[in-house]
PDB file of C-alpha atoms in Angstrom:
ATOM      1  CA  MET R   1      -0.008  -0.028   0.034  1.00  0.00           C
ATOM      2  CA  ASN R   2       3.061   2.291  -0.272  1.00  0.00           C
ATOM      3  CA  TYR R   3       1.874   4.101  -3.293  1.00  0.00           C
ATOM      4  CA  PHE R   4       3.053   7.535  -2.341  1.00  0.00           C
ATOM      5  CA  ASP R   5       5.184   9.430   0.473  1.00  0.00           C
ATOM      6  CA  PHE R   6       2.995  11.141   2.959  1.00  0.00           C
ATOM      7  CA  PRO R   7       5.473  12.724   5.609  1.00  0.00           C
ATOM      8  CA  LEU R   8       2.480  13.903   8.293  1.00  0.00           C
ATOM      9  CA  GLN R   9       5.031  13.400  11.143  1.00  0.00           C
ATOM     10  CA  GLU R  10       7.631  15.780   9.380  1.00  0.00           C
ATOM     11  CA  TRP R  11       4.765  18.328   8.355  1.00  0.00           C
ATOM     12  CA  THR R  12       3.405  18.041  12.032  1.00  0.00           C
ATOM     13  CA  ASN R  13       6.911  18.636  13.826  1.00  0.00           C
ATOM     14  CA  THR R  14       7.461  21.382  11.195  1.00  0.00           C
ATOM     15  CA  PHE R  15       4.343  23.354  12.016  1.00  0.00           C
ATOM     16  CA  VAL R  16       4.830  22.976  15.685  1.00  0.00           C
ATOM     17  CA  ASN R  17       8.510  23.640  16.228  1.00  0.00           C
ATOM     18  CA  LYS R  18       8.732  26.309  13.645  1.00  0.00           C
ATOM     19  CA  TRP R  19       5.295  28.276  13.311  1.00  0.00           C
ATOM     20  CA  LEU R  20       3.188  27.289  16.359  1.00  0.00           C
ATOM     21  CA  ILE R  21       5.634  27.668  19.392  1.00  0.00           C
ATOM     22  CA  PRO R  22       7.549  30.470  18.003  1.00  0.00           C
ATOM     23  CA  THR R  23       4.390  32.409  17.003  1.00  0.00           C
ATOM     24  CA  LEU R  24       1.741  31.832  19.746  1.00  0.00           C
ATOM     25  CA  GLY R  25       4.303  30.764  22.416  1.00  0.00           C
ATOM     26  CA  PRO R  26       3.784  34.085  24.215  1.00  0.00           C
ATOM     27  CA  PHE R  27      -0.178  33.824  23.815  1.00  0.00           C
ATOM     28  CA  PHE R  28      -0.101  30.200  25.465  1.00  0.00           C
ATOM     29  CA  GLY R  29       2.022  31.806  28.386  1.00  0.00           C
ATOM     30  CA  ILE R  30      -0.583  34.110  29.090  1.00  0.00           C
ATOM     31  CA  ILE R  31      -3.364  31.552  29.200  1.00  0.00           C
ATOM     32  CA  SER R  32      -1.069  29.414  31.560  1.00  0.00           C
ATOM     33  CA  ASP R  33      -0.461  32.062  33.748  1.00  0.00           C
ATOM     34  CA  TYR R  34      -4.235  32.396  34.124  1.00  0.00           C
ATOM     35  CA  ILE R  35      -5.204  28.903  34.726  1.00  0.00           C
ATOM     36  CA  SER R  36      -2.338  28.573  37.050  1.00  0.00           C
ATOM     37  CA  ILE R  37      -3.591  31.280  39.343  1.00  0.00           C
ATOM     38  CA  ILE R  38      -6.935  30.056  39.309  1.00  0.00           C
ATOM     39  CA  LEU R  39      -5.869  26.357  39.691  1.00  0.00           C
ATOM     40  CA  THR R  40      -3.538  27.247  42.755  1.00  0.00           C
ATOM     41  CA  ALA R  41      -6.218  29.321  44.273  1.00  0.00           C
ATOM     42  CA  LEU R  42      -8.847  26.612  44.098  1.00  0.00           C
ATOM     43  CA  THR R  43      -6.229  23.906  45.538  1.00  0.00           C
ATOM     44  CA  ASP R  44      -5.140  26.300  48.299  1.00  0.00           C
ATOM     45  CA  LEU R  45      -8.666  26.856  49.143  1.00  0.00           C
ATOM     46  CA  LEU R  46      -9.597  23.170  49.038  1.00  0.00           C
ATOM     47  CA  ILE R  47      -6.892  22.388  51.264  1.00  0.00           C
ATOM     48  CA  ALA R  48      -7.464  24.975  53.700  1.00  0.00           C
ATOM     49  CA  ILE R  49     -10.882  24.015  54.388  1.00  0.00           C
ATOM     50  CA  PRO R  50     -11.065  21.718  57.247  1.00  0.00           C
ATOM     51  CA  PRO R  51     -11.802  18.187  56.168  1.00  0.00           C
ATOM     52  CA  GLU R  52     -14.258  17.589  58.510  1.00  0.00           C
ATOM     53  CA  LEU R  53     -16.205  20.741  57.582  1.00  0.00           C
ATOM     54  CA  LEU R  54     -15.733  19.863  53.827  1.00  0.00           C
ATOM     55  CA  THR R  55     -17.295  16.479  54.782  1.00  0.00           C
ATOM     56  CA  ILE R  56     -20.133  17.756  56.823  1.00  0.00           C
ATOM     57  CA  ILE R  57     -21.028  20.437  53.644  1.00  0.00           C
ATOM     58  CA  LEU R  58     -20.682  17.569  50.949  1.00  0.00           C
ATOM     59  CA  ALA R  59     -22.725  15.133  53.123  1.00  0.00           C
ATOM     60  CA  PHE R  60     -25.430  17.769  53.523  1.00  0.00           C
ATOM     61  CA  PHE R  61     -25.809  18.499  49.543  1.00  0.00           C
ATOM     62  CA  ALA R  62     -25.341  14.596  49.086  1.00  0.00           C
ATOM     63  CA  TRP R  63     -28.599  14.039  51.252  1.00  0.00           C
ATOM     64  CA  ARG R  64     -30.571  17.109  49.620  1.00  0.00           C
ATOM     65  CA  VAL R  65     -29.970  15.582  46.022  1.00  0.00           C
ATOM     66  CA  ALA R  66     -29.574  11.891  46.560  1.00  0.00           C
ATOM     67  CA  GLY R  67     -30.816  10.824  49.770  1.00  0.00           C
ATOM     68  CA  ILE R  68     -29.663   9.418  53.295  1.00  0.00           C
ATOM     69  CA  GLY R  69     -27.855   6.490  51.788  1.00  0.00           C
ATOM     70  CA  PHE R  70     -25.655   8.517  49.710  1.00  0.00           C
ATOM     71  CA  ALA R  71     -24.939  11.023  52.600  1.00  0.00           C
ATOM     72  CA  VAL R  72     -23.582   8.175  54.417  1.00  0.00           C
ATOM     73  CA  PHE R  73     -21.706   6.964  51.548  1.00  0.00           C
ATOM     74  CA  THR R  74     -20.178  10.493  51.254  1.00  0.00           C
ATOM     75  CA  VAL R  75     -18.939  10.540  54.725  1.00  0.00           C
ATOM     76  CA  LEU R  76     -17.430   7.086  54.729  1.00  0.00           C
ATOM     77  CA  GLY R  77     -15.737   7.952  51.424  1.00  0.00           C
ATOM     78  CA  LEU R  78     -13.971  11.138  52.632  1.00  0.00           C
ATOM     79  CA  LEU R  79     -13.273   9.485  56.119  1.00  0.00           C
ATOM     80  CA  PHE R  80     -11.227   6.900  54.151  1.00  0.00           C
ATOM     81  CA  LEU R  81      -9.478   9.735  52.136  1.00  0.00           C
ATOM     82  CA  GLY R  82      -8.537  11.601  55.213  1.00  0.00           C
ATOM     83  CA  SER R  83      -7.792   8.431  57.461  1.00  0.00           C
ATOM     84  CA  VAL R  84      -5.630   6.450  55.025  1.00  0.00           C
ATOM     85  CA  ASP R  85      -1.926   6.144  55.789  1.00  0.00           C
ATOM     86  CA  LEU R  86       0.656   6.162  53.107  1.00  0.00           C
ATOM     87  CA  GLY R  87       4.057   7.641  54.800  1.00  0.00           C
ATOM     88  CA  ASN R  88       5.154  10.313  53.150  1.00  0.00           C
ATOM     89  CA  GLU R  89       1.871  10.746  50.820  1.00  0.00           C
ATOM     90  CA  ASN R  90      -1.013  12.556  51.899  1.00  0.00           C
ATOM     91  CA  ILE R  91      -3.887  11.389  50.050  1.00  0.00           C
ATOM     92  CA  TRP R  92      -6.390  13.969  51.615  1.00  0.00           C
ATOM     93  CA  ILE R  93      -4.176  16.844  49.726  1.00  0.00           C
ATOM     94  CA  ALA R  94      -3.855  14.469  46.574  1.00  0.00           C
ATOM     95  CA  GLY R  95      -7.433  14.021  46.359  1.00  0.00           C
ATOM     96  CA  MET R  96      -8.010  17.668  46.634  1.00  0.00           C
ATOM     97  CA  GLN R  97      -5.405  18.617  44.042  1.00  0.00           C
ATOM     98  CA  THR R  98      -7.344  16.007  41.931  1.00  0.00           C
ATOM     99  CA  THR R  99     -10.722  17.500  42.422  1.00  0.00           C
ATOM    100  CA  ALA R 100      -9.344  21.032  41.860  1.00  0.00           C
ATOM    101  CA  ILE R 101      -7.841  19.887  38.480  1.00  0.00           C
ATOM    102  CA  VAL R 102     -11.359  18.222  37.467  1.00  0.00           C
ATOM    103  CA  LEU R 103     -13.330  21.313  38.494  1.00  0.00           C
ATOM    104  CA  VAL R 104     -11.146  23.884  36.808  1.00  0.00           C
ATOM    105  CA  ALA R 105     -11.122  21.703  33.532  1.00  0.00           C
ATOM    106  CA  THR R 106     -15.057  21.072  33.823  1.00  0.00           C
ATOM    107  CA  LEU R 107     -15.392  24.852  34.166  1.00  0.00           C
ATOM    108  CA  LEU R 108     -13.889  25.531  30.888  1.00  0.00           C
ATOM    109  CA  SER R 109     -15.648  22.871  29.162  1.00  0.00           C
ATOM    110  CA  ILE R 110     -18.995  24.016  30.280  1.00  0.00           C
ATOM    111  CA  ILE R 111     -17.777  27.722  29.522  1.00  0.00           C
ATOM    112  CA  ILE R 112     -16.912  26.655  25.796  1.00  0.00           C
ATOM    113  CA  GLY R 113     -19.125  23.525  25.441  1.00  0.00           C
ATOM    114  CA  ILE R 114     -22.560  24.928  25.970  1.00  0.00           C
ATOM    115  CA  PRO R 115     -22.418  27.963  24.091  1.00  0.00           C
ATOM    116  CA  VAL R 116     -21.136  25.819  21.084  1.00  0.00           C
ATOM    117  CA  GLY R 117     -23.914  23.344  21.720  1.00  0.00           C
ATOM    118  CA  ILE R 118     -26.533  25.780  21.667  1.00  0.00           C
ATOM    119  CA  LEU R 119     -25.394  27.361  18.380  1.00  0.00           C
ATOM    120  CA  SER R 120     -24.828  23.959  17.039  1.00  0.00           C
ATOM    121  CA  ALA R 121     -28.452  23.194  17.606  1.00  0.00           C
ATOM    122  CA  LYS R 122     -29.546  26.524  15.963  1.00  0.00           C
ATOM    123  CA  SER R 123     -27.558  26.034  12.716  1.00  0.00           C
ATOM    124  CA  GLU R 124     -27.363  22.840  11.060  1.00  0.00           C
ATOM    125  CA  LYS R 125     -24.470  24.007   9.089  1.00  0.00           C
ATOM    126  CA  LEU R 126     -22.499  24.621  12.074  1.00  0.00           C
ATOM    127  CA  HIS R 127     -23.549  21.363  13.496  1.00  0.00           C
ATOM    128  CA  GLN R 128     -22.020  19.535  10.310  1.00  0.00           C
ATOM    129  CA  ILE R 129     -18.847  21.336  11.174  1.00  0.00           C
ATOM    130  CA  VAL R 130     -18.635  20.700  14.980  1.00  0.00           C
ATOM    131  CA  ARG R 131     -19.776  17.098  14.577  1.00  0.00           C
ATOM    132  CA  PRO R 132     -16.470  15.657  13.040  1.00  0.00           C
ATOM    133  CA  VAL R 133     -14.282  17.519  15.135  1.00  0.00           C
ATOM    134  CA  LEU R 134     -15.923  15.931  18.402  1.00  0.00           C
ATOM    135  CA  ASP R 135     -15.635  12.646  16.875  1.00  0.00           C
ATOM    136  CA  PHE R 136     -11.893  13.369  16.307  1.00  0.00           C
ATOM    137  CA  MET R 137     -11.618  14.325  19.991  1.00  0.00           C
ATOM    138  CA  GLN R 138     -13.279  11.592  21.384  1.00  0.00           C
ATOM    139  CA  THR R 139     -11.671   8.918  19.374  1.00  0.00           C
ATOM    140  CA  LEU R 140      -8.183  10.040  19.539  1.00  0.00           C
ATOM    141  CA  PRO R 141      -6.039   8.215  22.268  1.00  0.00           C
ATOM    142  CA  SER R 142      -6.071  10.287  25.292  1.00  0.00           C
ATOM    143  CA  PHE R 143      -2.362  10.057  25.615  1.00  0.00           C
ATOM    144  CA  VAL R 144      -1.833  11.806  22.462  1.00  0.00           C
ATOM    145  CA  TYR R 145      -3.236  14.733  24.104  1.00  0.00           C
ATOM    146  CA  LEU R 146      -0.407  15.096  26.452  1.00  0.00           C
ATOM    147  CA  ILE R 147       2.262  15.677  23.798  1.00  0.00           C
ATOM    148  CA  PRO R 148       1.295  19.064  22.525  1.00  0.00           C
ATOM    149  CA  THR R 149       0.333  20.342  26.002  1.00  0.00           C
ATOM    150  CA  ILE R 150       3.823  19.657  27.187  1.00  0.00           C
ATOM    151  CA  LEU R 151       5.309  21.366  24.310  1.00  0.00           C
ATOM    152  CA  LEU R 152       3.105  24.484  24.795  1.00  0.00           C
ATOM    153  CA  PHE R 153       2.524  24.426  28.518  1.00  0.00           C
ATOM    154  CA  GLY R 154       5.351  22.685  30.077  1.00  0.00           C
ATOM    155  CA  ILE R 155       4.446  19.841  32.991  1.00  0.00           C
ATOM    156  CA  GLY R 156       2.555  20.235  35.948  1.00  0.00           C
ATOM    157  CA  GLY R 157      -1.190  20.976  36.755  1.00  0.00           C
ATOM    158  CA  VAL R 158      -1.931  23.508  33.807  1.00  0.00           C
ATOM    159  CA  PRO R 159      -1.201  21.171  30.868  1.00  0.00           C
ATOM    160  CA  ALA R 160      -3.127  18.613  32.844  1.00  0.00           C
ATOM    161  CA  VAL R 161      -6.028  21.240  32.669  1.00  0.00           C
ATOM    162  CA  ILE R 162      -5.505  21.856  29.044  1.00  0.00           C
ATOM    163  CA  ALA R 163      -5.552  18.185  28.088  1.00  0.00           C
ATOM    164  CA  THR R 164      -8.360  17.477  30.501  1.00  0.00           C
ATOM    165  CA  PHE R 165     -10.740  20.424  29.067  1.00  0.00           C
ATOM    166  CA  ILE R 166     -10.093  18.990  25.385  1.00  0.00           C
ATOM    167  CA  PHE R 167     -10.808  15.449  26.093  1.00  0.00           C
ATOM    168  CA  ALA R 168     -13.916  16.311  28.455  1.00  0.00           C
ATOM    169  CA  THR R 169     -15.663  19.138  26.347  1.00  0.00           C
ATOM    170  CA  PRO R 170     -17.556  16.754  23.619  1.00  0.00           C
ATOM    171  CA  PRO R 171     -20.205  15.487  25.966  1.00  0.00           C
ATOM    172  CA  ALA R 172     -21.101  19.043  27.138  1.00  0.00           C
ATOM    173  CA  VAL R 173     -21.472  19.938  23.087  1.00  0.00           C
ATOM    174  CA  ARG R 174     -23.334  16.781  22.016  1.00  0.00           C
ATOM    175  CA  LEU R 175     -25.714  16.648  24.789  1.00  0.00           C
ATOM    176  CA  THR R 176     -26.644  20.459  24.888  1.00  0.00           C
ATOM    177  CA  ASN R 177     -27.254  20.184  21.052  1.00  0.00           C
ATOM    178  CA  LEU R 178     -29.401  17.359  21.653  1.00  0.00           C
ATOM    179  CA  GLY R 179     -31.114  18.766  24.601  1.00  0.00           C
ATOM    180  CA  ILE R 180     -32.259  22.065  22.512  1.00  0.00           C
ATOM    181  CA  ARG R 181     -33.228  19.728  19.363  1.00  0.00           C
ATOM    182  CA  GLN R 182     -35.488  17.755  21.500  1.00  0.00           C
ATOM    183  CA  VAL R 183     -37.620  20.287  22.935  1.00  0.00           C
ATOM    184  CA  PRO R 184     -41.011  19.542  21.561  1.00  0.00           C
ATOM    185  CA  GLU R 185     -42.138  21.668  18.356  1.00  0.00           C
ATOM    186  CA  ASP R 186     -45.266  22.566  19.149  1.00  0.00           C
ATOM    187  CA  VAL R 187     -43.843  24.030  22.527  1.00  0.00           C
ATOM    188  CA  VAL R 188     -41.387  26.136  20.475  1.00  0.00           C
ATOM    189  CA  GLU R 189     -44.723  27.190  18.224  1.00  0.00           C
ATOM    190  CA  ALA R 190     -46.690  28.222  20.948  1.00  0.00           C
ATOM    191  CA  ALA R 191     -43.953  30.542  22.546  1.00  0.00           C
ATOM    192  CA  ARG R 192     -43.298  32.047  18.987  1.00  0.00           C
ATOM    193  CA  ALA R 193     -47.125  32.776  18.569  1.00  0.00           C
ATOM    194  CA  PHE R 194     -46.989  34.628  21.809  1.00  0.00           C
ATOM    195  CA  GLY R 195     -44.248  36.848  20.219  1.00  0.00           C
ATOM    196  CA  SER R 196     -41.410  35.464  22.097  1.00  0.00           C
ATOM    197  CA  THR R 197     -38.007  36.898  20.858  1.00  0.00           C
ATOM    198  CA  SER R 198     -35.199  34.451  20.212  1.00  0.00           C
ATOM    199  CA  TRP R 199     -33.396  35.216  23.399  1.00  0.00           C
ATOM    200  CA  GLN R 200     -36.852  34.667  25.256  1.00  0.00           C
ATOM    201  CA  MET R 201     -37.147  31.394  23.483  1.00  0.00           C
ATOM    202  CA  LEU R 202     -33.867  30.127  24.396  1.00  0.00           C
ATOM    203  CA  SER R 203     -33.713  31.642  27.845  1.00  0.00           C
ATOM    204  CA  LYS R 204     -37.316  30.820  29.082  1.00  0.00           C
ATOM    205  CA  VAL R 205     -38.428  27.790  26.796  1.00  0.00           C
ATOM    206  CA  GLN R 206     -35.583  25.925  25.408  1.00  0.00           C
ATOM    207  CA  LEU R 207     -32.931  25.673  28.054  1.00  0.00           C
ATOM    208  CA  PRO R 208     -35.046  25.187  30.911  1.00  0.00           C
ATOM    209  CA  MET R 209     -36.804  22.169  29.014  1.00  0.00           C
ATOM    210  CA  ALA R 210     -33.045  21.335  27.942  1.00  0.00           C
ATOM    211  CA  LEU R 211     -31.732  21.548  31.586  1.00  0.00           C
ATOM    212  CA  PRO R 212     -31.857  17.881  32.562  1.00  0.00           C
ATOM    213  CA  THR R 213     -30.139  16.712  29.296  1.00  0.00           C
ATOM    214  CA  ILE R 214     -27.574  19.577  29.631  1.00  0.00           C
ATOM    215  CA  MET R 215     -26.963  18.285  32.991  1.00  0.00           C
ATOM    216  CA  ALA R 216     -26.445  14.682  31.701  1.00  0.00           C
ATOM    217  CA  GLY R 217     -23.583  16.176  29.692  1.00  0.00           C
ATOM    218  CA  VAL R 218     -22.220  18.030  32.555  1.00  0.00           C
ATOM    219  CA  ASN R 219     -22.128  14.703  34.332  1.00  0.00           C
ATOM    220  CA  GLN R 220     -20.403  12.863  31.609  1.00  0.00           C
ATOM    221  CA  THR R 221     -17.925  15.896  31.485  1.00  0.00           C
ATOM    222  CA  ILE R 222     -17.002  15.687  34.951  1.00  0.00           C
ATOM    223  CA  MET R 223     -16.393  11.735  34.582  1.00  0.00           C
ATOM    224  CA  LEU R 224     -14.107  12.115  31.631  1.00  0.00           C
ATOM    225  CA  ALA R 225     -12.359  15.225  33.223  1.00  0.00           C
ATOM    226  CA  LEU R 226     -11.534  12.754  36.260  1.00  0.00           C
ATOM    227  CA  SER R 227     -10.253  10.019  33.961  1.00  0.00           C
ATOM    228  CA  MET R 228      -8.085  12.420  31.669  1.00  0.00           C
ATOM    229  CA  ALA R 229      -6.841  14.214  35.341  1.00  0.00           C
ATOM    230  CA  VAL R 230      -5.517  10.741  36.356  1.00  0.00           C
ATOM    231  CA  ILE R 231      -3.750   9.933  33.157  1.00  0.00           C
ATOM    232  CA  ALA R 232      -2.370  13.438  33.322  1.00  0.00           C
ATOM    233  CA  SER R 233      -0.036  12.467  36.307  1.00  0.00           C
ATOM    234  CA  MET R 234       2.157  10.950  33.487  1.00  0.00           C
ATOM    235  CA  ILE R 235       3.268  14.832  32.603  1.00  0.00           C
ATOM    236  CA  GLY R 236       3.523  15.876  36.333  1.00  0.00           C
ATOM    237  CA  ALA R 237      -0.012  16.478  37.307  1.00  0.00           C
ATOM    238  CA  PRO R 238      -0.426  16.406  41.101  1.00  0.00           C
ATOM    239  CA  GLY R 239      -2.842  14.393  42.748  1.00  0.00           C
ATOM    240  CA  LEU R 240      -4.582  10.886  43.155  1.00  0.00           C
ATOM    241  CA  GLY R 241      -3.073   9.776  39.659  1.00  0.00           C
ATOM    242  CA  SER R 242       0.634  10.680  40.824  1.00  0.00           C
ATOM    243  CA  ILE R 243      -0.114   7.890  43.718  1.00  0.00           C
ATOM    244  CA  VAL R 244      -1.354   5.442  41.377  1.00  0.00           C
ATOM    245  CA  LEU R 245       1.617   6.347  38.984  1.00  0.00           C
ATOM    246  CA  ALA R 246       4.067   6.047  41.967  1.00  0.00           C
ATOM    247  CA  GLY R 247       2.366   2.571  43.015  1.00  0.00           C
ATOM    248  CA  ILE R 248       3.198   1.265  39.256  1.00  0.00           C
ATOM    249  CA  SER R 249       6.799   2.335  39.015  1.00  0.00           C
ATOM    250  CA  ARG R 250       7.639   0.990  42.407  1.00  0.00           C
ATOM    251  CA  VAL R 251       5.494  -2.350  41.843  1.00  0.00           C
ATOM    252  CA  ASP R 252       3.798  -1.607  45.063  1.00  0.00           C
ATOM    253  CA  VAL R 253       0.245  -2.908  44.737  1.00  0.00           C
ATOM    254  CA  GLY R 254      -1.004  -1.427  48.026  1.00  0.00           C
ATOM    255  CA  MET R 255      -0.167   2.135  47.025  1.00  0.00           C
ATOM    256  CA  GLY R 256      -1.759   1.751  43.531  1.00  0.00           C
ATOM    257  CA  LEU R 257      -5.095   0.276  45.526  1.00  0.00           C
ATOM    258  CA  VAL R 258      -5.020   3.208  47.865  1.00  0.00           C
ATOM    259  CA  GLY R 259      -4.725   5.752  45.133  1.00  0.00           C
ATOM    260  CA  GLY R 260      -7.341   3.747  42.902  1.00  0.00           C
ATOM    261  CA  LEU R 261      -9.817   3.738  45.549  1.00  0.00           C
ATOM    262  CA  GLY R 262      -9.313   7.419  46.316  1.00  0.00           C
ATOM    263  CA  ILE R 263     -10.523   8.009  42.576  1.00  0.00           C
ATOM    264  CA  VAL R 264     -13.453   5.678  42.915  1.00  0.00           C
ATOM    265  CA  VAL R 265     -14.419   7.560  46.023  1.00  0.00           C
ATOM    266  CA  LEU R 266     -14.258  10.978  44.435  1.00  0.00           C
ATOM    267  CA  ALA R 267     -15.726   9.521  41.180  1.00  0.00           C
ATOM    268  CA  ILE R 268     -18.918   8.241  42.878  1.00  0.00           C
ATOM    269  CA  ILE R 269     -19.345  11.246  44.820  1.00  0.00           C
ATOM    270  CA  LEU R 270     -19.023  13.554  41.675  1.00  0.00           C
ATOM    271  CA  ASP R 271     -21.232  11.224  39.632  1.00  0.00           C
ATOM    272  CA  ARG R 272     -24.177  10.941  42.132  1.00  0.00           C
ATOM    273  CA  LEU R 273     -24.044  14.713  42.896  1.00  0.00           C
ATOM    274  CA  THR R 274     -24.390  16.106  39.388  1.00  0.00           C
ATOM    275  CA  GLU R 275     -26.857  13.112  38.479  1.00  0.00           C
ATOM    276  CA  GLY R 276     -28.805  14.229  41.508  1.00  0.00           C
ATOM    277  CA  LEU R 277     -28.792  17.715  40.304  1.00  0.00           C
ATOM    278  CA  GLY R 278     -30.031  16.672  37.131  1.00  0.00           C
ATOM    279  CA  GLN R 279     -32.835  14.497  38.367  1.00  0.00           C
ATOM    280  CA  THR R 280     -34.015  17.366  40.677  1.00  0.00           C
ATOM    281  CA  GLN R 281     -34.339  19.883  37.569  1.00  0.00           C
ATOM    282  CA  LYS R 282     -36.348  17.031  35.731  1.00  0.00           C
ATOM    283  CA  ALA R 283     -38.721  17.044  38.809  1.00  0.00           C
TER     284      ALA R 283
END
């Protein structure tokens, strides 16, 4: 099948090294500085809150959105994070570092993804353009995202946020688009007959009716962000992923299990909280 020479690797490296980094390097540096400020502030805030107080706050929200059983699980899960002993590693702090990366990346995904989803629902041409881009973003192996983020943002928490943002944004776009398109046409026609403007149609009819589907997209975005934040430990991202990575490199099964269980606890808490919020909106 070697009918012609297709030097994609050479073209890509030439583009990145001779144009992208020299030309847009300062711009990416500014983005990196802002994300670093936000990530550091959120991480410091989560670590500064006493674990007992944060557990009470999350247990209260868990009870309100998903019932007493989930509140009990939240207390036990956070008690595990605060109590397990790993010697020099503090798993509570690692859990807060992972949570901060997930929250910042998810916030960026929502800020970008929901408006793009709304515009895609309004314009079939834009939908046809956005759809293959989302397919590409979702099917590209997650490890590939780490290479350009290292070149453009170095190592640490910021490239982890960027890689996580790219990997986790497609569900926010897709399910926002789907939610807007699923609003019954007779409801849209009735609102239009009463003289609703485009903004009133969107803000008072379509978005409220699409909110459960949009919240499902936010839920999936958080889950993908958590999985990518763990993978990003390979480029120096702090958190529970670095504990799992250390367990692999030392062939320490116990350390890997502790880090893995911490990730499971965070995943279940974030999943049930966002799922419960979505069901509350549906009710």
